[in-house]
Coordinates of C-alpha atoms in Angstrom, one line a residue:
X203 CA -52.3 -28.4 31.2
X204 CA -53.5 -30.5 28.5
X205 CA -57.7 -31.3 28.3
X206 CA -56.9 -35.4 27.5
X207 CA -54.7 -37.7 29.6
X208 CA -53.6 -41.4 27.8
X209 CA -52.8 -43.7 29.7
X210 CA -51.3 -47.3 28.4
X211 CA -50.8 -50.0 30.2
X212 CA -48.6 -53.0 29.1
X213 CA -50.0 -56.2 31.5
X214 CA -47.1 -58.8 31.6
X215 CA -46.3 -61.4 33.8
X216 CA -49.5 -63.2 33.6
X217 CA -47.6 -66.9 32.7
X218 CA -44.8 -66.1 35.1
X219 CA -48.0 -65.5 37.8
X220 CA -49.6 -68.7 36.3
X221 CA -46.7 -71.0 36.8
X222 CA -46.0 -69.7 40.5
X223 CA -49.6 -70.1 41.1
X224 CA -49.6 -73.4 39.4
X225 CA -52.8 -72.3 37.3
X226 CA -52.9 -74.9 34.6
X227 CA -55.0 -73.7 31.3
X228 CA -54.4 -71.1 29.2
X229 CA -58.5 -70.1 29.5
X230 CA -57.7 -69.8 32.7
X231 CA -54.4 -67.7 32.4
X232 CA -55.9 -65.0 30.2
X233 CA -59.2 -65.1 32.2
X234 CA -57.2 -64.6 35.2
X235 CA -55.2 -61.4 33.0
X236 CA -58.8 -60.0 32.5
X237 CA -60.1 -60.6 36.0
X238 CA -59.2 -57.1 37.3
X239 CA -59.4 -55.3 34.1
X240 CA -62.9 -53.5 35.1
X241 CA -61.6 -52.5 38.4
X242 CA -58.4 -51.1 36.8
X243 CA -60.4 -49.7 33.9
X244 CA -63.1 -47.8 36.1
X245 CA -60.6 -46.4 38.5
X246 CA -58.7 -44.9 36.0
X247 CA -61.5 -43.4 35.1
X248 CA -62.2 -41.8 38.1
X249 CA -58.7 -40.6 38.8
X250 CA -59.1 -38.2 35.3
X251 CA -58.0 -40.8 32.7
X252 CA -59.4 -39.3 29.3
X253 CA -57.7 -42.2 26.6
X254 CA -57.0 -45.7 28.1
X255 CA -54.7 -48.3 26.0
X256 CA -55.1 -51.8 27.4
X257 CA -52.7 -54.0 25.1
X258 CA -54.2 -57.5 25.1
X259 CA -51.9 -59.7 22.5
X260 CA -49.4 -59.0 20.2
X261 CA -49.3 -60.2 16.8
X262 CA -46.1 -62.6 17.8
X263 CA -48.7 -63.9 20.8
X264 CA -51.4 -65.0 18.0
X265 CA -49.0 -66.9 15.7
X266 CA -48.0 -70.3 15.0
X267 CA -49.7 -70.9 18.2
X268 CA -51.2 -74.5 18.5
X269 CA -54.7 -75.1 18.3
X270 CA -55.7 -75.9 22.2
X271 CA -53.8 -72.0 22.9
X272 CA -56.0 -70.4 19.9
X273 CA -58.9 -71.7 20.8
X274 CA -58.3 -70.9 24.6
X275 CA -57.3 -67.1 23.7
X276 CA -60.3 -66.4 21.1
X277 CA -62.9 -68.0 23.6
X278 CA -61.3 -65.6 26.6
X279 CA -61.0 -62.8 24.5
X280 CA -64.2 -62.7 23.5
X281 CA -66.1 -63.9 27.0
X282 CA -64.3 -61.4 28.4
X283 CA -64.6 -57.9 25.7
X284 CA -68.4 -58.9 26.2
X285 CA -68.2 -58.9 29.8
X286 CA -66.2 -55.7 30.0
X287 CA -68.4 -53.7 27.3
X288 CA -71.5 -54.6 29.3
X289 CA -69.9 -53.2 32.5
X290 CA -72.0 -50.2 34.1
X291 CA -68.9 -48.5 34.3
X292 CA -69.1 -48.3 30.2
X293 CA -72.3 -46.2 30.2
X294 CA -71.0 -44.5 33.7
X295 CA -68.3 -42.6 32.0
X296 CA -69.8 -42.5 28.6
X297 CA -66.7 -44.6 27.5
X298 CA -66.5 -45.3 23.3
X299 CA -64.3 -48.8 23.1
X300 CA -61.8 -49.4 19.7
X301 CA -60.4 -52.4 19.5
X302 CA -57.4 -52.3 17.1
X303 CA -54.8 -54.5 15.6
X304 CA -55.3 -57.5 13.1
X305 CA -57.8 -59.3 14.9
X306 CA -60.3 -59.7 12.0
X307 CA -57.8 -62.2 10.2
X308 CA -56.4 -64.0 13.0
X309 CA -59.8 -64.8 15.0
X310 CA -63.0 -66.9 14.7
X311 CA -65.7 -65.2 12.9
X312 CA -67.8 -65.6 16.6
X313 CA -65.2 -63.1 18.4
X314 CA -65.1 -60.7 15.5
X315 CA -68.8 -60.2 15.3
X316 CA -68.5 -59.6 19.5
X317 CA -65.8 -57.0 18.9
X318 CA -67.7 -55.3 16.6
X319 CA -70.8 -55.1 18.4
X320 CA -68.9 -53.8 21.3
X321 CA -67.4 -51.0 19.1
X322 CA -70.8 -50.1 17.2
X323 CA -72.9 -50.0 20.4
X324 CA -70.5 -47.7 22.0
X325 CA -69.4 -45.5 19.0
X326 CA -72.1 -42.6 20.0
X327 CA -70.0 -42.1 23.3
X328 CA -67.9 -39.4 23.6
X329 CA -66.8 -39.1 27.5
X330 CA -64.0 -41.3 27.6
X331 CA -61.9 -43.5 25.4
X332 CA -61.2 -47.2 25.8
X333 CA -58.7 -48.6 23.4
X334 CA -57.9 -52.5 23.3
X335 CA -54.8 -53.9 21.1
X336 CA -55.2 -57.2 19.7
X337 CA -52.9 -59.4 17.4
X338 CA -51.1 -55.5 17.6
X339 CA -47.5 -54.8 16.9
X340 CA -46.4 -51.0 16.1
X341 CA -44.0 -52.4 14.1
X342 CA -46.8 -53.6 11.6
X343 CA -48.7 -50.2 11.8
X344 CA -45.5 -48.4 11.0
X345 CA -45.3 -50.6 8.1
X346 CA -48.9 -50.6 6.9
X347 CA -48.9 -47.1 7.5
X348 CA -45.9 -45.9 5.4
X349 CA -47.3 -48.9 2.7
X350 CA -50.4 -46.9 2.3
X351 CA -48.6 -43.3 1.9
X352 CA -46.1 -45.3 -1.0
X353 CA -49.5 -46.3 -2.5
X354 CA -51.8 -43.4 -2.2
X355 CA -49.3 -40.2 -1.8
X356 CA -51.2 -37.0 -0.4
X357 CA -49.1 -33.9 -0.4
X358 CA -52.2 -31.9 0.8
X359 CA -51.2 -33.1 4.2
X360 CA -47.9 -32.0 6.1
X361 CA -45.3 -34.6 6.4
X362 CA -45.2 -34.3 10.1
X363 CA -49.0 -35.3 9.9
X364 CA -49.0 -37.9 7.3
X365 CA -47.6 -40.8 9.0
X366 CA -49.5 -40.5 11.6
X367 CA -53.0 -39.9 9.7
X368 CA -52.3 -43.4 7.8
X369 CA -51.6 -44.9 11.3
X370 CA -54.5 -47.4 13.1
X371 CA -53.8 -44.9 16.3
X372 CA -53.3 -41.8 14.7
X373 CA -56.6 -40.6 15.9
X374 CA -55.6 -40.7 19.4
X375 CA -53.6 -37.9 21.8
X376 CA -49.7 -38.4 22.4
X377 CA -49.1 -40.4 25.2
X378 CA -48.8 -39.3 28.8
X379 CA -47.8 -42.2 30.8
X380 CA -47.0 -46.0 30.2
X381 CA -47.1 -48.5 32.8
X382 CA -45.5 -52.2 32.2
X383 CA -45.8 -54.5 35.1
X384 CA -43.6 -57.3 35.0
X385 CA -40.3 -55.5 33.5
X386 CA -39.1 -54.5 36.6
X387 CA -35.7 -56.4 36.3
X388 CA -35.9 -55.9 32.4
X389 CA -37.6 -52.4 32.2
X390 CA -38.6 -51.7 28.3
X391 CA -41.4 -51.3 25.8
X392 CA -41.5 -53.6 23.8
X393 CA -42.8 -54.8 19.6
X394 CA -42.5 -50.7 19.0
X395 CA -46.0 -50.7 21.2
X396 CA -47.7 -47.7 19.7
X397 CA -44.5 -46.0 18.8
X398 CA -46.0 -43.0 17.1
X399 CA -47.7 -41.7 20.2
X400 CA -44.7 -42.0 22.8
X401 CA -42.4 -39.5 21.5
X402 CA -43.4 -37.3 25.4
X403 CA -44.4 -40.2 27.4
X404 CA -43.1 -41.5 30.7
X405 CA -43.1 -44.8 32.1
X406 CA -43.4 -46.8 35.1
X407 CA -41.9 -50.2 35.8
X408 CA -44.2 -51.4 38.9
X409 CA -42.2 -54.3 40.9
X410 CA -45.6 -56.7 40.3
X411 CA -47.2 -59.1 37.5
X412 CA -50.2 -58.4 36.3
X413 CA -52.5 -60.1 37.9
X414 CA -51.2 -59.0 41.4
X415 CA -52.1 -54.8 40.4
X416 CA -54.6 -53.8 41.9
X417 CA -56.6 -50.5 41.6
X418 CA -54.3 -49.2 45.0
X419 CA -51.5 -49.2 42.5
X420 CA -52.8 -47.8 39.6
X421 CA -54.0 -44.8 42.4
X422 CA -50.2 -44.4 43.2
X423 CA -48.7 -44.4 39.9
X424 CA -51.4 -42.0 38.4
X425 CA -51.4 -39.6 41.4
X426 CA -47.5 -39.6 41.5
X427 CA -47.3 -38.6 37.8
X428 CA -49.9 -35.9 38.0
X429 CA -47.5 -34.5 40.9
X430 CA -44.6 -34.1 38.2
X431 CA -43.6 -30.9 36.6
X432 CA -44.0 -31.8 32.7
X433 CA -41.3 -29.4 31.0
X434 CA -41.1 -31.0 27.6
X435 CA -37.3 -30.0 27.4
X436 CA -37.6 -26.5 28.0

């Protein structure tokens, strides 16, 4: 059995939630996607998550927005990546947060300096990993990756290693498991989410939105998988 388990989780259905809720606001939608973030994030913790993937915005979600929806999304982003990297359950588990994607270009200079704080004053820790995509697409890593091999060529390194050493998540295991709420009806990944690490993964389709997935379900879904004979094809 392998030493690291990576989890990703894909939260959608927070505007479908929104509009049956009839929460007005799109602070309050993406504070609402957040709220049980910790709770989700600590439990997977405990239940032996090593590497945890939390995609937060596509690049798609972050352009030609207007300027009421930026200014909604960079204020909840960062109110709520300061909140989360100041959670005991941080220090608890030791947890080293990355936050990767093209956020430095597409947010306020206010949000980028909290992002990096959160990174540098948890880059010593080594127990568990906590990955957040923002303004992501694995299209646009693929691309930048294979850009930068074109540009700097390295035949030192294999070719089965190269792509993924140019990649933003290249440091970081294979995928075990990937869980989407809100696809049920529709069940796919989507905007080639980290598409270099899922070559092995599974994935769940949970019949809930986001903001209705609680850390009960996470409990299922994990316990469920770990129950699974992994044979890789052989």
């Amino acid at each position: 059995m392998s030493d690291t388990f990576h989890l990703a989780i894909i939260p959608d259905g927070n505007r479908r939630w929104a509009k049956q809720h009839g929460l007005i606001g799109y602070k309050k939608l993406y504070d609402k996607g957040f709220e049980g973030l910790t709770d989700i994030t600590e439990t997977a913790f405990e239940l032996g998550v090593t590497h945890l993937s939390l995609w937060g915005s596509s690049h798609s979600n972050l352009t030609d927005r207007s300027a009421a929806f930026f200014k909604s999304i960079d204020q909840a982003f960062r109110e709520n990546v300061e909140k989360l990297s100041d959670n005991p359950a941080i220090e608890k588990y030791d947890v080293h947060i990355t936050i990767i994607g093209e956020w430095r270009d597409s947010l306020t200079p206010k949000t980028v300096a909290v992002f990096e704080d959160a990174m540098a004053r948890t880059a010593h820790r080594k127990g568990r990993e906590l990955t957040i995509l923002i303004d992501y697409s694995g299209t646009r890593e693929r691309t930048a990756a294979v850009s930068s091999i074109v540009e700097n060529p390295d035949t030192s390194t294999p070719p089965e290693q190269l792509l993924r050493s140019r990649s933003w998540t290249g440091h970081l295991p294979n995928i075990d498991l990937i869980i989407r709420t809100g696809a049920w009806q529709d069940p796919h990944n989507s905007a080639g989410f980290m598409s270099l690490l899922v070559d092995e993964a599974q994935l769940s389709f949970p019949e809930l939105l986001w903001p209705d997935f609680s850390p009960s379900h996470l409990t299922t879904i994990v316990n469920d998988f770990q129950k699974r004979e992994r044979r890789h094809g052989k």
